[in-house]
mmCIF file of C-alpha atoms in Angstrom:
data_model
loop_
_atom_site.group_PDB
_atom_site.id
_atom_site.type_symbol
_atom_site.label_atom_id
_atom_site.label_comp_id
_atom_site.label_asym_id
_atom_site.label_seq_id
_atom_site.Cartn_x
_atom_site.Cartn_y
_atom_site.Cartn_z
ATOM 1 C CA MET A 18 0.196 -24.258 -5.869
ATOM 2 C CA THR A 19 3.066 -21.858 -6.454
ATOM 3 C CA VAL A 20 2.571 -18.308 -5.265
ATOM 4 C CA LEU A 21 3.971 -15.349 -7.162
ATOM 5 C CA ARG A 22 6.770 -13.628 -5.283
ATOM 6 C CA ILE A 23 6.182 -9.949 -5.833
ATOM 7 C CA SER A 24 9.514 -8.189 -6.324
ATOM 8 C CA SER A 25 11.330 -5.641 -8.479
ATOM 9 C CA LYS A 26 12.059 -8.307 -11.093
ATOM 10 C CA PRO A 27 10.961 -7.119 -14.571
ATOM 11 C CA PHE A 28 8.469 -9.471 -16.253
ATOM 12 C CA LYS A 29 8.112 -10.379 -19.903
ATOM 13 C CA GLU A 30 4.581 -11.272 -20.991
ATOM 14 C CA ALA A 31 5.380 -14.990 -21.158
ATOM 15 C CA GLU A 32 6.560 -14.935 -17.534
ATOM 16 C CA LEU A 33 3.367 -13.445 -16.075
ATOM 17 C CA PRO A 34 1.272 -15.756 -13.878
ATOM 18 C CA LYS A 35 -2.099 -16.515 -15.454
ATOM 19 C CA ASP A 36 -3.929 -18.097 -12.512
ATOM 20 C CA LYS A 37 -6.157 -15.570 -10.722
ATOM 21 C CA ILE A 38 -6.095 -17.634 -7.507
ATOM 22 C CA GLU A 39 -2.300 -17.484 -7.478
ATOM 23 C CA LEU A 40 -2.472 -13.720 -7.875
ATOM 24 C CA ILE A 41 -5.050 -13.362 -5.104
ATOM 25 C CA ASN A 42 -2.849 -15.417 -2.775
ATOM 26 C CA ALA A 43 0.206 -13.347 -3.698
ATOM 27 C CA GLY A 44 -1.618 -10.093 -2.986
ATOM 28 C CA LEU A 45 -3.002 -11.319 0.316
ATOM 29 C CA GLN A 46 0.383 -12.683 1.358
ATOM 30 C CA MET A 47 2.138 -9.381 0.644
ATOM 31 C CA THR A 48 -0.385 -7.342 2.654
ATOM 32 C CA ARG A 49 -1.160 -9.831 5.432
ATOM 33 C CA ASP A 50 1.612 -8.972 7.918
ATOM 34 C CA VAL A 51 1.972 -5.227 7.339
ATOM 35 C CA VAL A 52 0.432 -4.136 10.628
ATOM 36 C CA THR A 53 1.889 -6.932 12.767
ATOM 37 C CA LYS A 54 5.406 -7.467 11.365
ATOM 38 C CA TRP A 55 6.472 -4.413 9.348
ATOM 39 C CA LYS A 56 8.203 -1.489 11.072
ATOM 40 C CA LYS A 57 5.653 1.088 12.166
ATOM 41 C CA GLY A 58 6.386 4.571 10.868
ATOM 42 C CA LYS A 59 4.700 7.940 10.914
ATOM 43 C CA CYS A 60 0.941 8.477 11.024
ATOM 44 C CA TYR A 61 -0.159 11.335 8.773
ATOM 45 C CA ASP A 62 -3.188 13.334 9.876
ATOM 46 C CA PHE A 63 -5.118 15.155 7.163
ATOM 47 C CA LYS A 64 -7.758 17.782 7.906
ATOM 48 C CA ASN A 65 -10.178 16.075 5.583
ATOM 49 C CA LYS A 66 -13.556 14.698 6.659
ATOM 50 C CA ASN A 67 -15.039 14.111 3.200
ATOM 51 C CA PHE A 68 -17.517 11.202 3.370
ATOM 52 C CA GLN A 69 -16.219 10.065 6.791
ATOM 53 C CA LYS A 70 -19.397 9.010 8.633
ATOM 54 C CA ASP A 71 -17.700 9.333 12.023
ATOM 55 C CA ASN A 72 -16.718 12.928 11.076
ATOM 56 C CA LYS A 73 -13.082 12.222 11.919
ATOM 57 C CA ASP A 74 -10.046 13.490 10.050
ATOM 58 C CA ILE A 75 -8.345 11.052 7.706
ATOM 59 C CA LYS A 76 -5.362 9.296 9.283
ATOM 60 C CA VAL A 77 -2.846 7.312 7.239
ATOM 61 C CA GLN A 78 -0.463 5.017 9.092
ATOM 62 C CA CYS A 79 2.766 4.057 7.297
ATOM 63 C CA TYR A 80 4.947 0.964 7.696
ATOM 64 C CA SER A 81 8.163 -0.243 6.066
ATOM 65 C CA THR A 82 10.208 -3.376 5.552
ATOM 66 C CA THR A 83 12.913 -4.845 3.309
ATOM 67 C CA VAL A 84 12.175 -7.683 0.892
ATOM 68 C CA ASP A 85 15.015 -9.156 -1.195
ATOM 69 C CA ALA A 86 17.087 -5.999 -0.567
ATOM 70 C CA ASP A 87 14.234 -3.786 -1.822
ATOM 71 C CA TYR A 88 12.753 -1.123 0.452
ATOM 72 C CA TRP A 89 8.966 -1.479 0.745
ATOM 73 C CA LEU A 90 6.565 1.133 2.080
ATOM 74 C CA SER A 91 2.973 0.506 3.097
ATOM 75 C CA ARG A 92 0.171 2.830 4.049
ATOM 76 C CA VAL A 93 -3.000 1.768 5.836
ATOM 77 C CA SER A 94 -6.079 3.913 6.376
ATOM 78 C CA LYS A 95 -9.404 3.026 7.977
ATOM 79 C CA HIS A 96 -12.674 4.773 7.175
ATOM 80 C CA LYS A 97 -16.355 4.628 8.055
ATOM 81 C CA ILE A 98 -18.136 5.222 4.743
ATOM 82 C CA GLU A 99 -21.480 4.557 3.106
ATOM 83 C CA LYS A 100 -21.948 1.810 0.553
ATOM 84 C CA LYS A 101 -22.341 4.270 -2.345
ATOM 85 C CA VAL A 102 -18.994 5.898 -1.516
ATOM 86 C CA TYR A 103 -17.290 2.504 -1.310
ATOM 87 C CA GLU A 104 -18.704 1.543 -4.709
ATOM 88 C CA LYS A 105 -17.404 4.766 -6.244
ATOM 89 C CA ILE A 106 -13.952 4.129 -4.793
ATOM 90 C CA LEU A 107 -13.936 0.691 -6.429
ATOM 91 C CA TYR A 108 -14.934 2.267 -9.732
ATOM 92 C CA TYR A 109 -11.828 4.446 -9.664
ATOM 93 C CA LEU A 110 -9.330 2.062 -8.079
ATOM 94 C CA VAL A 111 -10.432 -1.288 -9.575
ATOM 95 C CA GLY A 112 -12.531 -0.286 -12.575
ATOM 96 C CA VAL A 113 -15.673 -2.181 -11.562
ATOM 97 C CA GLU A 114 -19.347 -1.238 -11.499
ATOM 98 C CA ARG A 115 -22.542 -3.051 -10.576
ATOM 99 C CA ASN A 116 -24.800 -4.307 -13.354
ATOM 100 C CA ASP A 117 -28.626 -4.405 -13.306
ATOM 101 C CA LYS A 118 -28.489 -7.567 -11.185
ATOM 102 C CA GLY A 119 -26.255 -5.934 -8.586
ATOM 103 C CA GLU A 120 -23.229 -7.996 -9.630
ATOM 104 C CA TRP A 121 -19.750 -6.536 -9.947
ATOM 105 C CA VAL A 122 -18.554 -6.319 -13.545
ATOM 106 C CA MET A 123 -15.290 -5.136 -15.086
ATOM 107 C CA GLU A 124 -15.998 -4.298 -18.703
ATOM 108 C CA ASP A 125 -12.546 -2.879 -19.408
ATOM 109 C CA ARG A 126 -9.542 -4.106 -17.431
ATOM 110 C CA ALA A 127 -7.616 -0.985 -18.421
ATOM 111 C CA LYS A 128 -10.282 1.378 -17.068
ATOM 112 C CA ARG A 129 -8.750 1.845 -13.634
ATOM 113 C CA SER A 130 -5.393 2.796 -15.164
ATOM 114 C CA GLU A 131 -6.993 5.362 -17.445
ATOM 115 C CA LEU A 132 -8.991 6.831 -14.542
ATOM 116 C CA GLU A 133 -5.798 7.537 -12.577
ATOM 117 C CA LEU A 134 -5.337 10.632 -14.713
ATOM 118 C CA GLU A 135 -8.359 12.168 -12.994
ATOM 119 C CA TYR A 136 -7.044 12.102 -9.437
ATOM 120 C CA ILE A 137 -3.236 11.696 -9.446
ATOM 121 C CA GLU A 138 -1.846 15.207 -9.758
ATOM 122 C CA VAL A 139 1.658 14.363 -10.977
ATOM 123 C CA LEU A 140 0.482 11.794 -13.554
ATOM 124 C CA ASN A 141 0.669 13.445 -16.962
ATOM 125 C CA LYS A 142 -0.071 10.653 -19.427
ATOM 126 C CA VAL A 143 -1.401 7.090 -19.514
ATOM 127 C CA GLU A 144 -1.112 4.896 -22.576
ATOM 128 C CA VAL A 145 -2.553 1.389 -22.665
ATOM 129 C CA MET A 146 -0.020 -0.604 -24.660
ATOM 130 C CA GLN A 147 -1.476 -4.106 -24.485
ATOM 131 C CA ARG A 148 -4.304 -6.226 -23.055
ATOM 132 C CA THR A 149 -3.428 -9.907 -22.609
ATOM 133 C CA GLU A 150 -5.857 -12.813 -22.777
ATOM 134 C CA SER A 151 -4.973 -13.734 -19.196
ATOM 135 C CA GLY A 152 -6.143 -10.348 -17.885
ATOM 136 C CA TRP A 153 -2.923 -8.369 -17.537
ATOM 137 C CA VAL A 154 -2.791 -4.829 -18.902
ATOM 138 C CA LEU A 155 0.466 -3.238 -20.014
ATOM 139 C CA VAL A 156 0.488 0.503 -19.365
ATOM 140 C CA ASN A 157 3.026 3.224 -20.006
ATOM 141 C CA LEU A 158 2.827 6.097 -17.515
ATOM 142 C CA GLU A 159 4.495 9.496 -17.560
ATOM 143 C CA TYR A 160 4.940 11.378 -14.280
ATOM 144 C CA GLU A 161 5.983 15.001 -13.857
ATOM 145 C CA LEU A 162 7.709 15.309 -10.476
ATOM 146 C CA GLY A 163 8.611 18.966 -10.916
ATOM 147 C CA LYS A 164 11.639 20.779 -12.310
ATOM 148 C CA PRO A 165 14.545 20.258 -12.562
ATOM 149 C CA LEU A 166 13.582 16.570 -12.715
ATOM 150 C CA THR A 167 12.909 15.082 -16.128
ATOM 151 C CA THR A 168 9.716 13.204 -16.973
ATOM 152 C CA ARG A 169 9.657 9.785 -15.298
ATOM 153 C CA GLU A 170 8.417 6.974 -17.517
ATOM 154 C CA PHE A 171 7.057 3.725 -16.072
ATOM 155 C CA ASN A 172 6.120 0.486 -17.831
ATOM 156 C CA GLU A 173 3.825 -1.645 -15.675
ATOM 157 C CA TRP A 174 1.829 -4.836 -15.887
ATOM 158 C CA VAL A 175 -1.428 -4.234 -13.988
ATOM 159 C CA TYR A 176 -3.889 -6.910 -12.861
ATOM 160 C CA PRO A 177 -7.095 -5.677 -11.154
ATOM 161 C CA ILE A 178 -9.095 -8.301 -9.251
ATOM 162 C CA GLU A 179 -12.854 -7.932 -8.847
ATOM 163 C CA PRO A 180 -14.382 -7.877 -5.336
ATOM 164 C CA PHE A 181 -14.771 -11.265 -3.665
ATOM 165 C CA MET A 182 -16.608 -11.997 -0.422
ATOM 166 C CA ASN A 183 -15.343 -13.909 2.591
ATOM 167 C CA GLU A 184 -18.572 -15.359 3.969
ATOM 168 C CA GLU A 185 -16.977 -16.113 7.356
ATOM 169 C CA THR A 186 -15.820 -12.565 8.056
ATOM 170 C CA GLY A 187 -18.386 -10.703 5.970
ATOM 171 C CA ILE A 188 -15.591 -8.687 4.381
ATOM 172 C CA GLU A 189 -15.452 -8.008 0.654
ATOM 173 C CA THR A 190 -11.942 -7.656 -0.787
ATOM 174 C CA SER A 191 -10.518 -6.286 -4.027
ATOM 175 C CA LEU A 192 -6.890 -6.300 -5.141
ATOM 176 C CA ILE A 193 -4.752 -4.532 -7.711
ATOM 177 C CA ILE A 194 -1.325 -5.988 -8.485
ATOM 178 C CA SER A 195 1.290 -4.023 -10.429
ATOM 179 C CA LEU A 196 4.555 -5.540 -11.657
ATOM 180 C CA VAL A 197 7.539 -4.100 -13.495
ATOM 181 C CA ALA A 198 7.277 -4.688 -17.245
ATOM 182 C CA ASP A 199 10.437 -5.721 -19.047
ATOM 183 C CA LYS A 200 10.059 -3.002 -21.648
ATOM 184 C CA PRO A 201 12.294 -0.133 -22.827
ATOM 185 C CA LEU A 202 11.315 3.501 -22.998
ATOM 186 C CA LYS A 203 8.911 4.227 -25.839
ATOM 187 C CA GLU A 204 10.595 5.051 -29.126
ATOM 188 C CA SER A 205 8.399 8.123 -29.405
ATOM 189 C CA THR A 206 9.822 9.562 -26.165
ATOM 190 C CA ILE A 207 13.525 8.705 -26.443
ATOM 191 C CA HIS A 208 14.363 12.096 -27.924
ATOM 192 C CA LEU A 209 12.496 13.804 -25.045
ATOM 193 C CA ASN A 210 15.130 12.701 -22.516
ATOM 194 C CA HIS A 211 12.711 10.814 -20.258
ATOM 195 C CA THR A 212 14.086 8.892 -17.278
ATOM 196 C CA LYS A 213 13.177 5.231 -16.870
ATOM 197 C CA ALA A 214 11.622 4.420 -13.487
ATOM 198 C CA TYR A 215 9.821 1.462 -11.969
ATOM 199 C CA TYR A 216 6.930 0.793 -9.600
ATOM 200 C CA ILE A 217 5.613 -2.409 -8.074
ATOM 201 C CA GLY A 218 2.689 -2.553 -5.740
ATOM 202 C CA VAL A 219 -0.318 -4.235 -4.221
ATOM 203 C CA GLU A 220 -3.479 -2.432 -3.200
ATOM 204 C CA LYS A 221 -6.064 -4.162 -1.019
ATOM 205 C CA LEU A 222 -9.528 -2.705 -0.488
ATOM 206 C CA GLU A 223 -11.711 -4.247 2.221
ATOM 207 C CA TYR A 224 -15.303 -3.385 3.130
ATOM 208 C CA ASN A 225 -17.790 -4.671 5.693
ATOM 209 C CA TYR A 226 -21.349 -3.871 4.561
ATOM 210 C CA LYS A 227 -22.775 -4.314 8.066
ATOM 211 C CA THR A 228 -20.368 -2.042 9.938
ATOM 212 C CA GLU A 229 -19.526 0.219 6.969
ATOM 213 C CA ASP A 230 -15.828 -0.142 7.800
ATOM 214 C CA PHE A 231 -13.473 0.358 4.859
ATOM 215 C CA THR A 232 -9.738 -0.418 5.017
ATOM 216 C CA TRP A 233 -7.371 0.683 2.260
ATOM 217 C CA THR A 234 -3.936 -0.942 2.305
ATOM 218 C CA MET A 235 -1.202 -0.234 -0.207
ATOM 219 C CA CYS A 236 2.291 -1.728 -0.394
ATOM 220 C CA THR A 237 4.880 -0.478 -2.859
ATOM 221 C CA SER A 238 8.511 -0.517 -3.854
ATOM 222 C CA SER A 239 9.736 1.898 -6.497
ATOM 223 C CA ASP A 240 12.690 3.729 -7.993
ATOM 224 C CA ALA A 241 12.321 7.130 -9.651
ATOM 225 C CA GLY A 242 15.654 6.618 -11.391
ATOM 226 C CA GLY A 243 17.956 9.403 -12.486
ATOM 227 C CA ASN A 244 20.191 11.116 -9.945
ATOM 228 C CA ILE A 245 17.831 10.952 -6.971
ATOM 229 C CA PRO A 246 19.631 8.887 -4.294
ATOM 230 C CA LYS A 247 17.653 5.837 -3.225
ATOM 231 C CA PHE A 248 18.001 6.702 0.459
ATOM 232 C CA LEU A 249 16.382 10.078 -0.216
ATOM 233 C CA GLN A 250 13.533 8.454 -2.130
ATOM 234 C CA ASN A 251 12.962 6.027 0.746
ATOM 235 C CA ALA A 252 12.899 8.898 3.239
ATOM 236 C CA THR A 253 10.245 10.869 1.371
ATOM 237 C CA ILE A 254 7.976 8.228 -0.153
ATOM 238 C CA ALA A 255 5.788 7.825 2.947
ATOM 239 C CA LYS A 256 4.653 11.447 2.850
ATOM 240 C CA THR A 257 4.083 11.196 -0.903
ATOM 241 C CA VAL A 258 1.926 8.059 -0.930
ATOM 242 C CA SER A 259 -0.020 9.028 2.185
ATOM 243 C CA LYS A 260 -1.431 11.992 0.264
ATOM 244 C CA ASP A 261 -3.116 9.620 -2.188
ATOM 245 C CA VAL A 262 -5.832 8.921 0.375
ATOM 246 C CA PRO A 263 -7.138 12.485 0.931
ATOM 247 C CA TYR A 264 -6.664 13.150 -2.806
ATOM 248 C CA MET A 265 -9.083 10.331 -3.566
ATOM 249 C CA PHE A 266 -11.721 11.601 -1.150
ATOM 250 C CA ASP A 267 -11.319 15.120 -2.521
ATOM 251 C CA HIS A 268 -11.867 13.744 -6.002
ATOM 252 C CA LEU A 269 -14.956 11.868 -4.831
ATOM 253 C CA LYS A 270 -16.383 15.108 -3.508
ATOM 254 C CA LYS A 271 -16.032 16.653 -6.966
ATOM 255 C CA SER A 272 -17.342 13.497 -8.608
ATOM 256 C CA ILE A 273 -20.439 12.690 -6.557
ATOM 257 C CA GLY A 274 -20.724 15.726 -4.304
ATOM 258 C CA LYS A 275 -21.708 15.906 -0.662
#
């Protein structure tokens, strides 16, 4: 079986892989060697204990590597959280919920993209452009990075993968794969002087029901476009993406309380 090589290559709809197993393997392959083979970077310590059963501050360890000349950044955080908190995280990040039988269901594959508006501060607009029969969702995202920068516009293919259990390890895993969509800026925004940007990424969410250990791994390569030098983007992205973790737990506190 061929395995998707996740890169900055823009994809047309016809080029998207349709086999879920291939996508699972691609996501696992991208995240597998982060801790052991990628260059270890800074560990960010956030004074945030929301829902942490061990009452420890949130720590986010960053790593980096180069793949096909693209700079990749990864963040890894480990948490001790209750089952109900884990399930809420999956609702926001994957778009799944349990049905009456306790089974994971994903009623709308675009849900997780729409929910990002609730907890990503610089995300200003999400528009679902297309849902494919194979499960991919085309989304157009507008980010406001602060003046004097213009609005950054991203076109992404997003494929969320429902939780699956490894019976040998007892770990349940979910994945979200995002690829660059081969699409132009929206006609409705051309006159607004938006800047075209791109993002590719893999998120892996792992949970052990017995130990209540939750590991959140994210790998990404991106380009904000415009006049921001790539070296400067690479130097600052770790701090930016590390904040996503405490932001999520802050949002959970507002959402379910504690």
